[in-house]
Short mmCIF file of C-alpha atoms in Angstrom, two decimals:
data_model
loop_
_atom_site.label_atom_id
_atom_site.label_comp_id
_atom_site.label_asym_id
_atom_site.label_seq_id
_atom_site.Cartn_x
_atom_site.Cartn_y
_atom_site.Cartn_z
CA MET M 1300 167.06 -33.99 42.97
CA VAL M 1301 167.59 -33.50 39.25
CA GLN M 1302 170.60 -31.35 38.34
CA VAL M 1303 170.46 -28.70 35.59
CA ILE M 1304 173.49 -27.75 33.50
CA ALA M 1305 173.56 -24.36 31.78
CA GLU M 1306 175.61 -25.15 28.67
CA ILE M 1307 177.29 -21.84 27.91
CA GLY M 1308 179.53 -23.61 25.43
CA CYS M 1309 180.83 -21.00 22.97
CA ASN M 1310 177.88 -18.63 23.33
CA HIS M 1311 180.20 -16.18 25.11
CA MET M 1312 181.57 -15.29 21.63
CA GLY M 1313 185.12 -15.46 22.91
CA ASP M 1314 184.63 -12.63 25.41
CA LEU M 1315 185.68 -13.53 28.95
CA ALA M 1316 183.61 -10.73 30.48
CA VAL M 1317 180.50 -12.02 28.69
CA ALA M 1318 181.30 -15.54 29.90
CA LYS M 1319 181.48 -14.33 33.50
CA GLU M 1320 178.23 -12.43 33.13
CA MET M 1321 176.58 -15.59 31.80
CA VAL M 1322 177.83 -17.53 34.83
CA THR M 1323 176.43 -14.89 37.15
CA VAL M 1324 173.03 -14.89 35.46
CA ALA M 1325 172.90 -18.71 35.35
CA ALA M 1326 173.63 -18.79 39.08
CA ARG M 1327 171.66 -15.85 40.44
CA VAL M 1328 168.69 -15.59 38.09
CA CYS M 1329 168.27 -19.11 36.75
CA LYS M 1330 169.50 -21.07 39.81
CA ALA M 1331 171.21 -23.66 37.60
CA ASP M 1332 173.48 -26.21 39.25
CA VAL M 1333 176.39 -26.17 36.80
CA ALA M 1334 177.76 -23.72 34.22
CA LYS M 1335 179.53 -25.60 31.46
CA PHE M 1336 181.91 -24.45 28.75
CA GLN M 1337 183.78 -26.19 25.91
CA LYS M 1338 187.49 -26.76 25.28
CA ARG M 1339 189.02 -27.68 21.94
CA SER M 1340 192.55 -27.97 20.63
CA ASN M 1341 191.69 -26.92 17.11
CA ARG M 1342 194.95 -27.97 15.45
CA GLU M 1343 194.39 -31.44 16.90
CA LEU M 1344 190.75 -31.67 15.87
CA LEU M 1345 190.83 -30.14 12.41
CA THR M 1346 192.67 -31.14 9.27
CA ALA M 1347 194.85 -28.52 7.64
CA GLU M 1348 192.20 -28.13 4.95
CA GLN M 1349 189.40 -27.66 7.49
CA TYR M 1350 191.46 -25.18 9.49
CA ALA M 1351 192.26 -23.07 6.45
CA GLY M 1352 188.83 -23.41 4.84
CA PRO M 1353 185.83 -21.12 5.20
CA HIS M 1354 183.17 -21.34 7.88
CA PRO M 1355 180.22 -23.35 6.48
CA VAL M 1356 177.87 -20.53 7.51
CA PRO M 1357 179.79 -17.30 6.86
CA ALA M 1358 177.23 -15.17 8.72
CA ASN M 1359 178.23 -16.96 11.95
CA ALA M 1360 181.99 -16.70 11.41
CA TYR M 1361 184.31 -14.90 13.85
CA GLY M 1362 187.32 -15.20 11.56
CA ALA M 1363 188.36 -15.30 7.91
CA THR M 1364 188.81 -19.10 8.07
CA TYR M 1365 187.13 -21.81 10.09
CA GLY M 1366 190.33 -22.21 12.11
CA GLU M 1367 190.43 -18.51 12.96
CA HIS M 1368 186.75 -18.70 13.90
CA ARG M 1369 187.33 -21.60 16.28
CA GLU M 1370 190.40 -19.98 17.86
CA LYS M 1371 188.44 -16.77 18.51
CA LEU M 1372 185.98 -18.78 20.61
CA GLU M 1373 188.63 -20.58 22.68
CA PHE M 1374 189.70 -19.69 26.19
CA THR M 1375 193.15 -20.63 27.51
CA PRO M 1376 193.52 -23.03 30.47
CA GLU M 1377 194.30 -20.00 32.62
CA GLN M 1378 191.06 -18.32 31.55
CA HIS M 1379 189.15 -21.52 32.32
CA GLN M 1380 190.73 -21.47 35.77
CA GLU M 1381 189.49 -17.90 36.14
CA LEU M 1382 186.00 -19.00 35.09
CA GLN M 1383 186.14 -21.87 37.58
CA ALA M 1384 186.97 -19.40 40.35
CA HIS M 1385 184.11 -17.14 39.23
CA CYS M 1386 181.71 -20.09 39.33
CA ALA M 1387 182.83 -20.87 42.88
CA ALA M 1388 182.28 -17.26 43.91
CA GLU M 1389 178.76 -17.37 42.43
CA GLY M 1390 177.90 -20.68 44.07
CA ILE M 1391 177.49 -22.68 40.87
CA GLY M 1392 179.45 -25.70 39.69
CA TYR M 1393 182.01 -25.36 36.90
CA SER M 1394 182.53 -27.85 34.09
CA THR M 1395 183.56 -28.05 30.47
CA SER M 1396 183.23 -30.39 27.53
CA VAL M 1397 186.54 -31.74 26.23
CA TRP M 1398 186.82 -32.58 22.54
CA ASP M 1399 190.34 -34.04 22.33
CA LEU M 1400 193.19 -35.46 24.37
CA THR M 1401 195.07 -32.18 24.80
CA SER M 1402 191.95 -30.43 26.07
CA ALA M 1403 191.13 -33.35 28.38
CA ARG M 1404 194.56 -33.13 29.98
CA GLN M 1405 194.33 -29.35 30.37
CA MET M 1406 190.85 -29.36 31.91
CA ALA M 1407 191.43 -32.38 34.14
CA ALA M 1408 194.26 -30.39 35.73
CA LEU M 1409 191.58 -28.04 37.11
CA ALA M 1410 189.95 -31.01 38.90
CA PRO M 1411 186.30 -30.08 38.30
CA SER M 1412 183.70 -32.45 39.74
CA LEU M 1413 182.66 -33.51 36.23
CA LEU M 1414 183.89 -33.33 32.67
CA LYS M 1415 181.65 -33.84 29.63
CA ILE M 1416 182.45 -35.76 26.46
CA PRO M 1417 180.34 -34.46 23.57
CA SER M 1418 178.65 -36.79 21.11
CA ALA M 1419 181.23 -35.88 18.47
CA SER M 1420 184.08 -37.24 20.61
CA ASN M 1421 182.56 -40.25 22.35
CA LEU M 1422 184.53 -42.68 20.16
CA ASN M 1423 187.85 -40.96 20.86
CA TRP M 1424 189.31 -43.91 22.75
CA ALA M 1425 192.73 -42.38 23.44
CA MET M 1426 191.16 -39.38 25.16
CA GLN M 1427 188.72 -41.52 27.14
CA ASP M 1428 191.40 -43.98 28.19
CA TRP M 1429 193.49 -41.10 29.53
CA LEU M 1430 190.50 -39.69 31.43
CA ALA M 1431 189.59 -43.09 32.86
CA ARG M 1432 193.11 -43.55 34.17
CA ASN M 1433 193.96 -40.02 35.28
CA TYR M 1434 190.79 -38.06 36.07
CA GLY M 1435 188.92 -38.87 39.27
CA GLY M 1436 185.66 -36.98 38.72
CA GLU M 1437 182.45 -37.97 36.99
CA ILE M 1438 182.59 -38.53 33.23
CA HIS M 1439 179.42 -37.32 31.52
CA LEU M 1440 178.92 -38.47 27.96
CA SER M 1441 176.33 -37.67 25.27
CA VAL M 1442 175.25 -40.39 22.83
CA GLY M 1443 173.95 -38.36 19.91
CA MET M 1444 175.04 -39.64 16.47
CA THR M 1445 175.89 -42.96 18.15
CA THR M 1446 174.52 -46.44 17.42
CA ARG M 1447 173.24 -48.75 20.15
CA GLU M 1448 176.19 -51.04 19.50
CA GLU M 1449 178.59 -48.14 19.95
CA VAL M 1450 176.91 -47.10 23.22
CA GLU M 1451 177.37 -50.66 24.50
CA GLU M 1452 181.01 -50.49 23.43
CA ILE M 1453 181.45 -47.21 25.32
CA VAL M 1454 179.94 -48.57 28.54
CA HIS M 1455 182.00 -51.77 28.31
CA PHE M 1456 185.11 -49.62 27.75
CA TYR M 1457 184.55 -47.97 31.13
CA GLU M 1458 183.50 -51.19 32.86
CA VAL M 1459 186.79 -52.94 32.07
CA ARG M 1460 188.60 -49.88 33.48
CA ASP M 1461 186.43 -49.94 36.63
CA ARG M 1462 185.05 -46.47 35.91
CA ALA M 1463 181.51 -47.12 34.62
CA ARG M 1464 180.00 -46.20 37.99
CA ASP M 1465 181.35 -42.67 37.42
CA VAL M 1466 179.70 -42.38 33.98
CA VAL M 1467 176.50 -40.45 33.21
CA LEU M 1468 175.00 -41.17 29.78
CA TYR M 1469 172.90 -38.48 28.11
CA ALA M 1470 170.16 -39.25 25.62
CA CYS M 1471 170.66 -36.73 22.82
CA THR M 1472 169.72 -35.96 19.25
CA SER M 1473 172.47 -34.01 17.51
CA ALA M 1474 170.54 -31.35 15.58
CA TYR M 1475 170.42 -27.59 16.18
CA PRO M 1476 167.60 -27.00 16.83
CA VAL M 1477 165.94 -30.42 16.88
CA SER M 1478 162.25 -30.85 16.04
CA PHE M 1479 159.94 -32.43 18.61
CA ASP M 1480 159.48 -35.46 16.34
CA ASP M 1481 163.23 -36.10 16.59
CA ILE M 1482 163.75 -35.55 20.33
CA CYS M 1483 162.89 -39.21 21.02
CA LEU M 1484 162.49 -38.95 24.78
CA ARG M 1485 161.88 -42.67 25.16
CA GLU M 1486 165.57 -43.18 24.48
CA ILE M 1487 165.92 -42.19 28.14
CA THR M 1488 163.83 -45.22 29.09
CA ALA M 1489 165.84 -47.41 26.72
CA LEU M 1490 169.13 -46.27 28.28
CA LYS M 1491 167.77 -46.84 31.78
CA ASP M 1492 166.56 -50.32 30.85
CA ARG M 1493 169.98 -51.26 29.44
CA TYR M 1494 172.35 -49.50 31.80
CA ASP M 1495 170.64 -48.99 35.16
CA GLY M 1496 173.13 -50.37 37.66
CA ARG M 1497 175.97 -50.35 35.13
CA VAL M 1498 176.48 -46.56 34.97
CA LYS M 1499 175.92 -43.88 37.58
CA ALA M 1500 172.91 -42.16 35.99
CA ILE M 1501 171.07 -41.25 32.80
CA GLY M 1502 170.66 -37.65 31.66
CA PHE M 1503 169.12 -35.70 28.80
CA SER M 1504 170.90 -33.15 26.61
CA GLY M 1505 168.40 -31.17 24.56
CA HIS M 1506 168.74 -28.84 21.59
CA HIS M 1507 165.03 -28.24 21.11
CA LEU M 1508 162.83 -25.18 21.55
CA GLY M 1509 160.96 -24.50 24.78
CA ILE M 1510 161.09 -26.48 28.02
CA ALA M 1511 158.20 -28.96 27.80
CA ALA M 1512 160.40 -31.85 26.66
CA ASP M 1513 162.74 -31.39 29.62
CA VAL M 1514 159.87 -31.92 32.05
CA GLY M 1515 159.03 -35.10 30.15
CA ALA M 1516 162.66 -36.19 30.41
CA VAL M 1517 162.55 -35.85 34.19
CA ALA M 1518 159.31 -37.84 34.34
CA LEU M 1519 161.06 -40.62 32.38
CA GLY M 1520 163.92 -40.75 34.86
CA ALA M 1521 166.61 -38.34 33.64
CA GLU M 1522 168.72 -37.22 36.59
CA TRP M 1523 170.64 -34.55 34.69
CA ILE M 1524 169.25 -31.97 32.24
CA GLU M 1525 171.62 -30.05 29.98
CA ARG M 1526 170.45 -27.10 27.87
CA HIS M 1527 172.36 -24.54 25.85
CA PHE M 1528 172.18 -21.10 27.45
CA THR M 1529 172.54 -17.60 26.01
CA LEU M 1530 171.78 -14.07 27.10
CA ASP M 1531 170.32 -13.23 23.68
CA ARG M 1532 169.13 -15.72 21.06
CA THR M 1533 169.71 -13.13 18.31
CA TRP M 1534 173.46 -12.98 18.96
CA LYS M 1535 175.82 -14.12 16.22
CA GLY M 1536 176.74 -17.80 16.38
CA THR M 1537 175.62 -21.33 15.65
CA ASP M 1538 174.09 -22.36 18.99
CA HIS M 1539 172.11 -19.30 20.07
CA ALA M 1540 168.95 -20.28 18.17
CA ALA M 1541 168.76 -23.60 20.05
CA SER M 1542 169.55 -22.01 23.42
CA LEU M 1543 167.42 -20.78 26.30
CA GLU M 1544 167.55 -17.16 27.40
CA PRO M 1545 167.63 -16.39 31.15
CA ASP M 1546 163.88 -16.47 31.77
CA GLY M 1547 163.55 -19.72 29.85
CA LEU M 1548 166.31 -21.39 31.85
CA ARG M 1549 164.90 -19.98 35.08
CA ARG M 1550 161.51 -21.52 34.32
CA LEU M 1551 163.12 -24.81 33.31
CA VAL M 1552 165.01 -25.05 36.61
CA ARG M 1553 161.79 -24.21 38.50
CA ASP M 1554 159.68 -26.77 36.63
CA VAL M 1555 162.29 -29.51 36.75
CA ALA M 1556 162.61 -29.08 40.51
CA ALA M 1557 158.83 -29.19 40.95
CA VAL M 1558 158.40 -32.34 38.87
CA SER M 1559 161.37 -33.96 40.58
CA ARG M 1560 159.76 -33.37 43.98
CA ALA M 1561 156.41 -34.65 42.74
CA LEU M 1562 157.77 -37.95 41.40
CA SER M 1563 157.15 -40.08 44.47
CA TYR M 1564 154.79 -42.67 45.89
CA LYS M 1565 152.53 -41.96 48.83
CA SER M 1566 154.30 -42.80 52.09
CA SER M 1567 151.01 -44.05 53.59
CA ASP M 1568 147.47 -44.75 52.43
CA LEU M 1569 146.44 -41.33 53.73
CA LEU M 1570 148.92 -38.48 53.69
CA PRO M 1571 148.76 -36.07 56.65
CA VAL M 1572 147.43 -33.36 54.31
CA GLU M 1573 144.51 -35.65 53.40
CA ILE M 1574 143.35 -36.64 56.86
CA GLU M 1575 141.55 -33.41 57.73
CA GLN M 1576 140.06 -33.18 54.23
CA ARG M 1577 138.76 -36.74 54.57
CA ARG M 1578 137.10 -35.86 57.86
CA LYS M 1579 135.34 -32.86 56.28
CA LEU M 1580 134.55 -34.09 52.79
CA LYS M 1581 134.50 -37.85 52.38
CA TRP M 1582 131.20 -39.73 52.54
CA GLN M 1583 131.26 -42.37 55.24
CA ARG M 1584 130.66 -45.99 54.34
CA VAL M 1585 126.95 -46.87 54.28
CA ASP M 1586 125.78 -50.32 55.27
CA GLU M 1587 123.88 -51.57 52.22
CA ALA M 1588 121.43 -53.53 54.39
CA ALA M 1589 120.54 -50.43 56.37
CA ALA M 1590 120.24 -48.22 53.29
#
């Protein structure tokens, strides 16, 4: 069955109570499989100039500088542990994206079943080497903003460390939101053609509007669907506009499950549900000579 990740990311606006409410809604209303957050060590990721500079979109800023903005949206490892416990209480999986080595070490200590590497960090070899050697769960990895040669390099990196069978690659276009012309769903097929048997699975991480493309992704073989999730698309922040509200995510989970169940071959020439209908409706064979 296809798994659906509700990517809460930073849409909680730095408010732990809001984050917990989002987990509860994702679990109870939407029936998602995983609630996922993000973890950054901003001093490690940003240059001094970037940290002290302004937010590129001041209307979305939660601080006077970009560094202050990013710190406002960060939870401590202890708060992530609290969120993990809340996820367990709500019956939904917990995960987070890790953007840097410090964050990877902190989040791996919580031993979630999977950690995600965002497109922006999928060439951070030091972080990935540490995860490959020290973290035993699945490593999910988006390939937005990444060339085909770089994707091959990433997969080979995990193969030589005997961890590729724990890797899930996500087809992704890194735009927020992304137009339908740029979703490029057939990249799922391309990834499956190249890496089926070399990695654990192929997924789809979408930043588009609506849910039609996600159904197409499942039909093309995606085993994981990740979508940004918010309680209100009008809230302040960068990702809300490309996120699904609760009813949208609920319908996505419903439709993905239905399509996943429908993607099968007939187990026999006539299914049991067809036999009685055949008896009542189907014309019997007529001997041409007798006709």
